[in-house]
Short mmCIF file of C-alpha atoms and ligand atoms in Angstrom, two decimals:
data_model
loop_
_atom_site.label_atom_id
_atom_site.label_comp_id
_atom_site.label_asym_id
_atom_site.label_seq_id
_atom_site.Cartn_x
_atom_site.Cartn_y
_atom_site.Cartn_z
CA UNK A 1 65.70 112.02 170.47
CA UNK A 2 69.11 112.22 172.42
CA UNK A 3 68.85 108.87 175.25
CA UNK A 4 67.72 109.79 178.59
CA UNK A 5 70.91 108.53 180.46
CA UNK A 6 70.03 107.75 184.29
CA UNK A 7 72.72 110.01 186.37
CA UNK A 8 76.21 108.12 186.71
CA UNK A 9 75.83 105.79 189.25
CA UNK A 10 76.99 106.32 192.73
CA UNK A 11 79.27 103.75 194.42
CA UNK A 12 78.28 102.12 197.60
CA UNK A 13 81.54 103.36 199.55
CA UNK A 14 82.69 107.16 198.89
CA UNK A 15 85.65 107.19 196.01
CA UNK A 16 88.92 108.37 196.23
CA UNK A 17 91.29 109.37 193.19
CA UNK A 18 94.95 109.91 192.63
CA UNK A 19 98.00 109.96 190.67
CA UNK A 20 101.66 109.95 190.77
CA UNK A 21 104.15 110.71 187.89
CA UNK A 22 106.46 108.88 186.42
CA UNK A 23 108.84 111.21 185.98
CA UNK A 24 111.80 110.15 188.15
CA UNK A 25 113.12 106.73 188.52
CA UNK A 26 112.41 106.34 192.27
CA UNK A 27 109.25 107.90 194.21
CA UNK A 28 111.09 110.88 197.37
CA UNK A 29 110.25 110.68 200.82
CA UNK A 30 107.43 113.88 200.19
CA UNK A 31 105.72 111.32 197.82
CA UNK A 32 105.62 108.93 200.35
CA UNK A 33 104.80 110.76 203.35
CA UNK A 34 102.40 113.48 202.13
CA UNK A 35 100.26 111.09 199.38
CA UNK A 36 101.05 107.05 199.21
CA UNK A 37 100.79 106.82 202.49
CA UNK A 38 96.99 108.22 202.71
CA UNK A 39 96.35 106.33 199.37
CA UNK A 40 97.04 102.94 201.24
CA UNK A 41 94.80 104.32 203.91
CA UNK A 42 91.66 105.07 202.08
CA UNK A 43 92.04 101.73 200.64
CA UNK A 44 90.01 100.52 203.97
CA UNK A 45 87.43 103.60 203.19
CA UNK A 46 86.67 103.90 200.22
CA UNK A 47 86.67 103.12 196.67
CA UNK A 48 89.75 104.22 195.69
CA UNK A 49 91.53 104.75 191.89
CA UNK A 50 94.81 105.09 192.00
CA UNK A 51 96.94 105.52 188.54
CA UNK A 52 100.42 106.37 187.41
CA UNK A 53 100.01 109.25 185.04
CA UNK A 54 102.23 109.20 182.05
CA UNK A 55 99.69 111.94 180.17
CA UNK A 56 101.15 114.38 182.77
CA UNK A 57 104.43 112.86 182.76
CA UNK A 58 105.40 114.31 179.19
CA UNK A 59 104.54 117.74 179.73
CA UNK A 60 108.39 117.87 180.26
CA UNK A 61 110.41 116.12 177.85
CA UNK A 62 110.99 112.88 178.23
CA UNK A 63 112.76 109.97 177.00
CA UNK A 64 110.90 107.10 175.44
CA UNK A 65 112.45 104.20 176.87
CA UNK A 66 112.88 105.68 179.87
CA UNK A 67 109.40 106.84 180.72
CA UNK A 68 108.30 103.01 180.06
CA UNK A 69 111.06 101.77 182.86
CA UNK A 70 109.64 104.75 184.75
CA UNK A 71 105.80 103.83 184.75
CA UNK A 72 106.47 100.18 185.23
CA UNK A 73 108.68 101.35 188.43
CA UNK A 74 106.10 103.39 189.76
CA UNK A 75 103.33 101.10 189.63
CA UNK A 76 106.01 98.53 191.24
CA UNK A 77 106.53 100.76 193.62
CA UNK A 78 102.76 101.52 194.68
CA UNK A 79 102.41 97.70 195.34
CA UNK A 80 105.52 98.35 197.36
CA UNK A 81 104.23 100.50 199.42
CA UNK A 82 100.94 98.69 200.01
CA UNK A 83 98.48 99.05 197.43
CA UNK A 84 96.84 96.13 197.33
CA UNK A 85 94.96 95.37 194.09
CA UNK A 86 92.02 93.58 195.65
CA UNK A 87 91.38 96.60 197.31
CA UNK A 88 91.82 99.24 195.01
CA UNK A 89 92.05 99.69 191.40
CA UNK A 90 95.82 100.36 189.98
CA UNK A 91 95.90 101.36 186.67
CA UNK A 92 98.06 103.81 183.96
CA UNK A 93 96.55 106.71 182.37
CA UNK A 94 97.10 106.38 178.91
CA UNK A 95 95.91 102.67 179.41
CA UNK A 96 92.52 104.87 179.57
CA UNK A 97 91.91 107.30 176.29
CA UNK A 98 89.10 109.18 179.00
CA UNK A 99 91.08 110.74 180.51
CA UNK A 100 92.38 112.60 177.18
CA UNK A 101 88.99 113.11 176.06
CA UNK A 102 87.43 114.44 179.13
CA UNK A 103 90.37 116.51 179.11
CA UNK A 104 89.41 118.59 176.18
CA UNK A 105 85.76 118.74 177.15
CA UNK A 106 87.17 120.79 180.55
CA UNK A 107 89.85 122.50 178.40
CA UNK A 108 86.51 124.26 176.30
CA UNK A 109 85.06 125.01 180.21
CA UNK A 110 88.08 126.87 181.92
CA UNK A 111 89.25 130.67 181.36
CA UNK A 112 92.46 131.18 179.91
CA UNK A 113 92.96 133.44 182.54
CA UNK A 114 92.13 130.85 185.19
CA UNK A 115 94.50 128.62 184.07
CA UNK A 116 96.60 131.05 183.78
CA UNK A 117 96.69 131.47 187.85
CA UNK A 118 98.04 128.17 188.35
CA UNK A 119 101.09 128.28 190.58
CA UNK A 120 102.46 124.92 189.74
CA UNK A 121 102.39 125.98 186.13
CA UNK A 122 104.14 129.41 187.11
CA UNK A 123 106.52 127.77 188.54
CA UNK A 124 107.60 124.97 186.35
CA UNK A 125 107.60 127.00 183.82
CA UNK A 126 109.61 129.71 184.84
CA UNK A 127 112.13 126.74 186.22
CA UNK A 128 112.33 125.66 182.06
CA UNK A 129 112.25 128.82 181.19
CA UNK A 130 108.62 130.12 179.75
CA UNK A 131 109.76 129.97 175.69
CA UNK A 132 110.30 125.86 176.26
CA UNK A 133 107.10 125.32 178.38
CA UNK A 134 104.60 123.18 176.28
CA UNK A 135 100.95 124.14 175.92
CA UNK A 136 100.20 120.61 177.37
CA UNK A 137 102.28 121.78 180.56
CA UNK A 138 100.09 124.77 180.84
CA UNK A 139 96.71 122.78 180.66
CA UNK A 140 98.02 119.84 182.76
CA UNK A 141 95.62 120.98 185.51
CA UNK A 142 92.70 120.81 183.29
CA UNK A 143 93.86 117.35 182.76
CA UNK A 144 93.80 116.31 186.25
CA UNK A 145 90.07 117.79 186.50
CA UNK A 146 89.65 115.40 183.57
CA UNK A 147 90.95 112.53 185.89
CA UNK A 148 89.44 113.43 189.10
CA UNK A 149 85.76 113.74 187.42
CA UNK A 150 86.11 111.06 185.46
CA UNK A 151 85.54 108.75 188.76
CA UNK A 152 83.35 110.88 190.40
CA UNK A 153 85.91 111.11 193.30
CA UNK A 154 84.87 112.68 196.51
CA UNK A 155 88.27 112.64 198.31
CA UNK A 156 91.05 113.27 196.56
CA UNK A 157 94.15 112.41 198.29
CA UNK A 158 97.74 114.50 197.74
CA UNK A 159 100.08 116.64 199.72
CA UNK A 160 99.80 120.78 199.78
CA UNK A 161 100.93 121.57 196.34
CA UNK A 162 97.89 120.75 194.92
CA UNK A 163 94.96 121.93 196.49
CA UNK A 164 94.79 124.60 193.43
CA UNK A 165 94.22 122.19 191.68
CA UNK A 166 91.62 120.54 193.39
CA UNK A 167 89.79 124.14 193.67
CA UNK A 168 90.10 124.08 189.76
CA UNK A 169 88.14 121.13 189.53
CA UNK A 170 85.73 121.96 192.19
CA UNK A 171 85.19 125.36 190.56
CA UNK A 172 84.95 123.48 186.74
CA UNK A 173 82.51 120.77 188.23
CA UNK A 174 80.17 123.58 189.14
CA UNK A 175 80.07 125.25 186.05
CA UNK A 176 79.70 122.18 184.16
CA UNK A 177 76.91 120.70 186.35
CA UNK A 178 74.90 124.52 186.45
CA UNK A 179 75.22 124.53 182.69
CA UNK A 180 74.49 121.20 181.72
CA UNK A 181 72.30 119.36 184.92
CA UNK A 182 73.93 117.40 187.26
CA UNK A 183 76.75 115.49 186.53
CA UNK A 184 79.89 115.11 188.18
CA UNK A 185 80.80 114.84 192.28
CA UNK A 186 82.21 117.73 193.62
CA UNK A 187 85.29 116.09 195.03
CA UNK A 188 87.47 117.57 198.49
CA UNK A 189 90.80 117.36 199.02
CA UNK A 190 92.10 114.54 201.97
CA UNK A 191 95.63 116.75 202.56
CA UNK A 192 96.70 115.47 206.13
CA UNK A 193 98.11 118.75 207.51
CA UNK A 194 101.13 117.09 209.51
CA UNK A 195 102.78 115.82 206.28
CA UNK A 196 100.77 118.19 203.81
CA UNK A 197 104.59 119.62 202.58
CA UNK A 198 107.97 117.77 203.31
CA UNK A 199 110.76 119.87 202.58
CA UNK A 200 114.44 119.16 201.37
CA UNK A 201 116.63 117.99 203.76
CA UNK A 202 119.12 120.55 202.70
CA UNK A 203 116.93 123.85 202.64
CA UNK A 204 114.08 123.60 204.35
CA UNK A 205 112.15 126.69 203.17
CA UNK A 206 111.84 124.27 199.82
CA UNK A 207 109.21 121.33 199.33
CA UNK A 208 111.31 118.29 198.65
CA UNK A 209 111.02 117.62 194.93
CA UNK A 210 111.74 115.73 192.21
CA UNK A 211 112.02 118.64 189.82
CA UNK A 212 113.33 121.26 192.66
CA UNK A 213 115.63 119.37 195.22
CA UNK A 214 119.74 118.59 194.84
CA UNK A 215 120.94 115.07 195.56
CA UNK A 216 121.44 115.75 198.95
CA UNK A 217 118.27 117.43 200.38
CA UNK A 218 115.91 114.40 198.05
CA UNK A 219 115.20 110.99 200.13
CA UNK A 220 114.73 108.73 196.85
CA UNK A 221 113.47 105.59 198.52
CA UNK A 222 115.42 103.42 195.81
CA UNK A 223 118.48 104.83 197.09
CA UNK A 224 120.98 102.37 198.76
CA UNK A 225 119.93 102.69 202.16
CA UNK A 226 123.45 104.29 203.09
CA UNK A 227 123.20 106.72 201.38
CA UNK A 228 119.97 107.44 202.55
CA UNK A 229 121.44 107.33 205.84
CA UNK A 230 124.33 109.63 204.71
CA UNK A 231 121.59 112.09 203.20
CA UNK A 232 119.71 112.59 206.89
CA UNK A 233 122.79 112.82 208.95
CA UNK A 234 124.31 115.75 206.77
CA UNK A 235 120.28 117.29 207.02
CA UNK A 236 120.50 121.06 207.63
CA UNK A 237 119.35 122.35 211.33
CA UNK A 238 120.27 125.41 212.94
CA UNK A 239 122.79 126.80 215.12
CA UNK A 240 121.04 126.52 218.62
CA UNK A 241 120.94 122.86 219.57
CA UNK A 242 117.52 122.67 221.08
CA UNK A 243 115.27 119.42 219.86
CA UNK A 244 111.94 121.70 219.55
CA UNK A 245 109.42 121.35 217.41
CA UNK A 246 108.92 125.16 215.50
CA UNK A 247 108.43 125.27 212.11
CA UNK A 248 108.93 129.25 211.99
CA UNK A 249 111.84 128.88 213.97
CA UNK A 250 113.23 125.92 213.18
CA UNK A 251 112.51 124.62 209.78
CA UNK A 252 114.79 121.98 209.76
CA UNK A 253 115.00 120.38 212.71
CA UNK A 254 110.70 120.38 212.57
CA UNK A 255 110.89 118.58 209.51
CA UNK A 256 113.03 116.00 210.83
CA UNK A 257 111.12 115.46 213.55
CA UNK A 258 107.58 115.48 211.48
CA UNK A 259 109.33 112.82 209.51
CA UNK A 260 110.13 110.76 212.66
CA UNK A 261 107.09 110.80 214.04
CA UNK A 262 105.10 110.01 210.82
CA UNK A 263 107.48 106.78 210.48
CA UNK A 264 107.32 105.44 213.79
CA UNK A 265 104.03 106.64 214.87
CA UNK A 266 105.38 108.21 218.02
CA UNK A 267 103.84 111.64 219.19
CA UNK A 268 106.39 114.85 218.29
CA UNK A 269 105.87 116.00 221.85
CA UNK A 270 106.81 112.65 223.20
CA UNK A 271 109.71 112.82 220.92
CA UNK A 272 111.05 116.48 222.06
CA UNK A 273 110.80 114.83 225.50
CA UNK A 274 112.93 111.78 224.55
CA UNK A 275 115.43 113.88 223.03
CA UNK A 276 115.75 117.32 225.46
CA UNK A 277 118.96 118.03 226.67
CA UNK A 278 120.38 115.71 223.82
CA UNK A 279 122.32 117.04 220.54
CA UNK A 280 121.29 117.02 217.11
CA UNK A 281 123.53 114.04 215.98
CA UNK A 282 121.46 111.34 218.35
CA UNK A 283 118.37 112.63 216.62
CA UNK A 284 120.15 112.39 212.84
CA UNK A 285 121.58 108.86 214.21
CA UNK A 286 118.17 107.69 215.27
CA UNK A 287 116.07 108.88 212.10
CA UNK A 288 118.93 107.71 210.12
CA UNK A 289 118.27 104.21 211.35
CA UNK A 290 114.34 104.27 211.49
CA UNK A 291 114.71 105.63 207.59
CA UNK A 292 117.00 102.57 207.08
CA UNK A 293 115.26 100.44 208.00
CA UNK A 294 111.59 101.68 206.51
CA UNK A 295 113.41 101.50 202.67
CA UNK A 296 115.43 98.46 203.45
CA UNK A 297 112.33 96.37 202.28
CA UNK A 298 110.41 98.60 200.45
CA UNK A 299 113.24 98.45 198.01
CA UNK A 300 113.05 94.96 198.27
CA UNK A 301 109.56 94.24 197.34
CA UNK A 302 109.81 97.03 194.13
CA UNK A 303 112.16 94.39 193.03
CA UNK A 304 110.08 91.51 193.58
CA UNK A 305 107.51 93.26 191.69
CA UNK A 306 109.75 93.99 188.90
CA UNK A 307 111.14 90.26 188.71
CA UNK A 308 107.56 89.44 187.59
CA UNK A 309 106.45 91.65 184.85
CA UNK A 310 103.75 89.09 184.42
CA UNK A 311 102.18 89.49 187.41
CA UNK A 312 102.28 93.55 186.86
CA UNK A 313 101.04 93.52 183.73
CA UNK A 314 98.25 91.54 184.75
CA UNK A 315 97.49 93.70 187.67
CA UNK A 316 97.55 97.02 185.09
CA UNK A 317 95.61 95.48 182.84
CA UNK A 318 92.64 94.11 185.80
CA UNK A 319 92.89 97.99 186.60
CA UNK A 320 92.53 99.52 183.39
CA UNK A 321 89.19 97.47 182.87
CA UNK A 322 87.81 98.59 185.92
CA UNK A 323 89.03 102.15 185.51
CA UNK A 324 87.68 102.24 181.87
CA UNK A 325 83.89 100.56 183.37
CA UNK A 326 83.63 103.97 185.45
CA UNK A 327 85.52 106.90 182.94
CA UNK A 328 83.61 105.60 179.89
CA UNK A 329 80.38 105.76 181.94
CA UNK A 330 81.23 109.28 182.91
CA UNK A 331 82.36 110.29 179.84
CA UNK A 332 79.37 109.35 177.73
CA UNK A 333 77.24 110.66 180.15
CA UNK A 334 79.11 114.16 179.83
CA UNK A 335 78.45 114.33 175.95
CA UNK A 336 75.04 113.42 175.78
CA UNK A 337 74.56 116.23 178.75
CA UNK A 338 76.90 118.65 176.22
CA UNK A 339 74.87 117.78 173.57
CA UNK A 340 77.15 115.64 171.26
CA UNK A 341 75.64 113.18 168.09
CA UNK A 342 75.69 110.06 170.15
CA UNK A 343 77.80 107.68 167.13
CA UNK A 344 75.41 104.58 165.82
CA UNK A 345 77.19 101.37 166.04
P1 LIG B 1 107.40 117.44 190.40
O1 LIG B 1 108.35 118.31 191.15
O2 LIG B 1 107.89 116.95 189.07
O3 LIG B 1 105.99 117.98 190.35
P2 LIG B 1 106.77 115.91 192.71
O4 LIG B 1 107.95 115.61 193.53
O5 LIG B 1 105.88 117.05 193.12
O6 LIG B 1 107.31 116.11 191.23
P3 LIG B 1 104.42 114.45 191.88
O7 LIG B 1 104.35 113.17 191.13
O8 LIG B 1 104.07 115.73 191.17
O9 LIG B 1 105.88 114.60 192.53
O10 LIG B 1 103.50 114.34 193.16
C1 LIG B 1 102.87 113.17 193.60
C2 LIG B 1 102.18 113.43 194.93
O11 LIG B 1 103.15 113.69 195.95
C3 LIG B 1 101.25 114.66 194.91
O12 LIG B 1 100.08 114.33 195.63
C4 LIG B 1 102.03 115.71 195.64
O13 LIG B 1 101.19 116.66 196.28
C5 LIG B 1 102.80 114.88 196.65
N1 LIG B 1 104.04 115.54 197.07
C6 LIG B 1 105.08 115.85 196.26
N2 LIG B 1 106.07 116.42 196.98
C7 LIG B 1 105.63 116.47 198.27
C8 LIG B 1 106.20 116.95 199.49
N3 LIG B 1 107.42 117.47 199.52
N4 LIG B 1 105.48 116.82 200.64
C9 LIG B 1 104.25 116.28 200.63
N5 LIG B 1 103.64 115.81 199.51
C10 LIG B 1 104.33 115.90 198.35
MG1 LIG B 2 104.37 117.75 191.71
#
């Protein structure tokens, strides 16, 4: 007779999941403001998972050496920015072989043609050119079902480009649990509408990027913080010189403004009033300096990080246990409920 499992668990505080590639050397201000941010939030909240996902990472090509710097950079980085590892768990994907095998189990579950509605893959994609997209690039949502159930998450915590996604996994969590009894959490998305989409500082009809955004519209917050500076004076606006919030109407200088309000914590309306009758050049000035002075030590405390590989090893590893406690609890609780030969050790 297959074991009876007991249902997974729940935890005592609601979870929260996410994760950031490492795909560029330095995390953008859109990374920043529209997920890390809320992920150092929810720390207070909830029970939250937070991972640097390499899996994903080489759905694009990628060089070996390189994507090791990368991952160790972006965990660095997510200490920078004030994940605190006695409050959440930090961990790498591939440090958890769940993820990759929960990934097929939801692979088997979705419709090609589902999958095949995916904007993010459309797009990326097309950007390669569809002959040199990879079959992992095209299932990469299915993988981040994978990592979303895998903890049972209930909030899931990214900016506008991916609540697709998080439909997908609503949508596959529903199947699974009507076909096979109750099993996984359907999770919700926690996209905070202000700072949902950040777009380039040199077109503002695009989200800023990694992938999508030149040099100049891209706020990497390893940059030296003059050029940073450079990057928000030269910002595209428009040709009226009113200080108006508008999105419709003024992309550009709404984005700046979304930007300085998120960083300083002072109301947009408070800020139109500060700045009426003023030009566009005080506001660039001002930002310029509030952004300066926001990277200024987050660049300084990635290093720190970095100058102690011990201690960030030690943290990844901590993570990966507890990660692997909860995904390997999941996962054998998803085969059994599939049906698989449980193996006898
Ligand atoms: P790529 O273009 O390669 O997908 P990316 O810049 O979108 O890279 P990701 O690692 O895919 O970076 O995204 C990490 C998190 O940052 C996700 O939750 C994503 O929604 C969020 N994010 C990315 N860009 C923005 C943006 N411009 N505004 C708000 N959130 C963003
Ligand atoms: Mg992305």
């Amino acid at each position: 007779m297959a074991p009876d499992r007991p249902p997974v668990a729940a935890p005592l505080r609601p979870r929260a999941l996410s994760g950031i590639q490492p795909t560029a050397g330095s995390f953008h201000l859109g990374n920043y403001l529209g997920a890390i941010r809320q992920y150092v939030a929810l720390q207070e909240t909830h029970d939250a998972f937070y991972m640097v996902v390499d899996l994903h990472a080489i759905t694009v090509p990628q060089d070996p050496a390189e994507l090791r710097a990368n991952t160790r950079l972006a965990a660095a980085q997510l200490l920078a920015a004030g994940l605190d590892p006695e409050r959440c768990t930090l961990f790498i994907q591939s440090h958890v072989p769940e993820h990759a095998q929960l990934g097929w189990v939801m692979n088997c579950l979705t419709g090609f043609g589902e999958a095949s509605r995916m904007t993010q893959f459309k797009d990326k994609s097309a950007k390669q050119g569809a002959d040199r997209a990879t079959v992992g690039l095209f299932t990469y949502p299915v993988l981040q079902v994978a990592d979303i159930l895998l903890y049972q998450a209930d909030a899931v915590p990214v900016g506008e480009d991916q609540r697709q996604h998080i439909e997908l996994t609503r949508d596959l969590a529903e199947r699974f649990n009507t076909r096979f009894g109750d099993t996984f959490t359907i999770p919700a998305p926690h996209i905070v509408k202000e700072v949902a989409k950040i777009y380039d500082l040199q077109d503002p009809a695009i989200k800023m990027s990694k992938s999508a955004s030149t040099p100049k519209g891209l706020i990497n917050l390893l940059d030296e913080p003059k050029t940073t500076a450079k990057k928000v004076k030269s910002a595209v606006t428009d040709t009226d010189t009113v200080i108006r919030f508008d999105p419709v109407d003024k992309p550009g200088v709404s984005n700046l403004l979304t930007i300085y309000s998120t960083l300083t914590g002072k109301a947009i309306a408070d800020l139109e009033k500060e700045y009426e009758g003023r030009m566009y050049g005080a506001l660039k000035t001002d930002l310029a300096e509030v952004m300066v002075e926001f990277v200024t030590p987050f660049r300084t405390r990635t290093q720190e990080y970095l100058d102690d590989p011990g201690t960030l090893d030690s943290i990844l590893a901590k993570g990966a246990e507890k990660a692997r406690a909860v995904a390997a609890e999941t996962l054998a609780t998803t085969f059994d409920r599939m049906g698989f030969l449980p193996a006898k050790h």
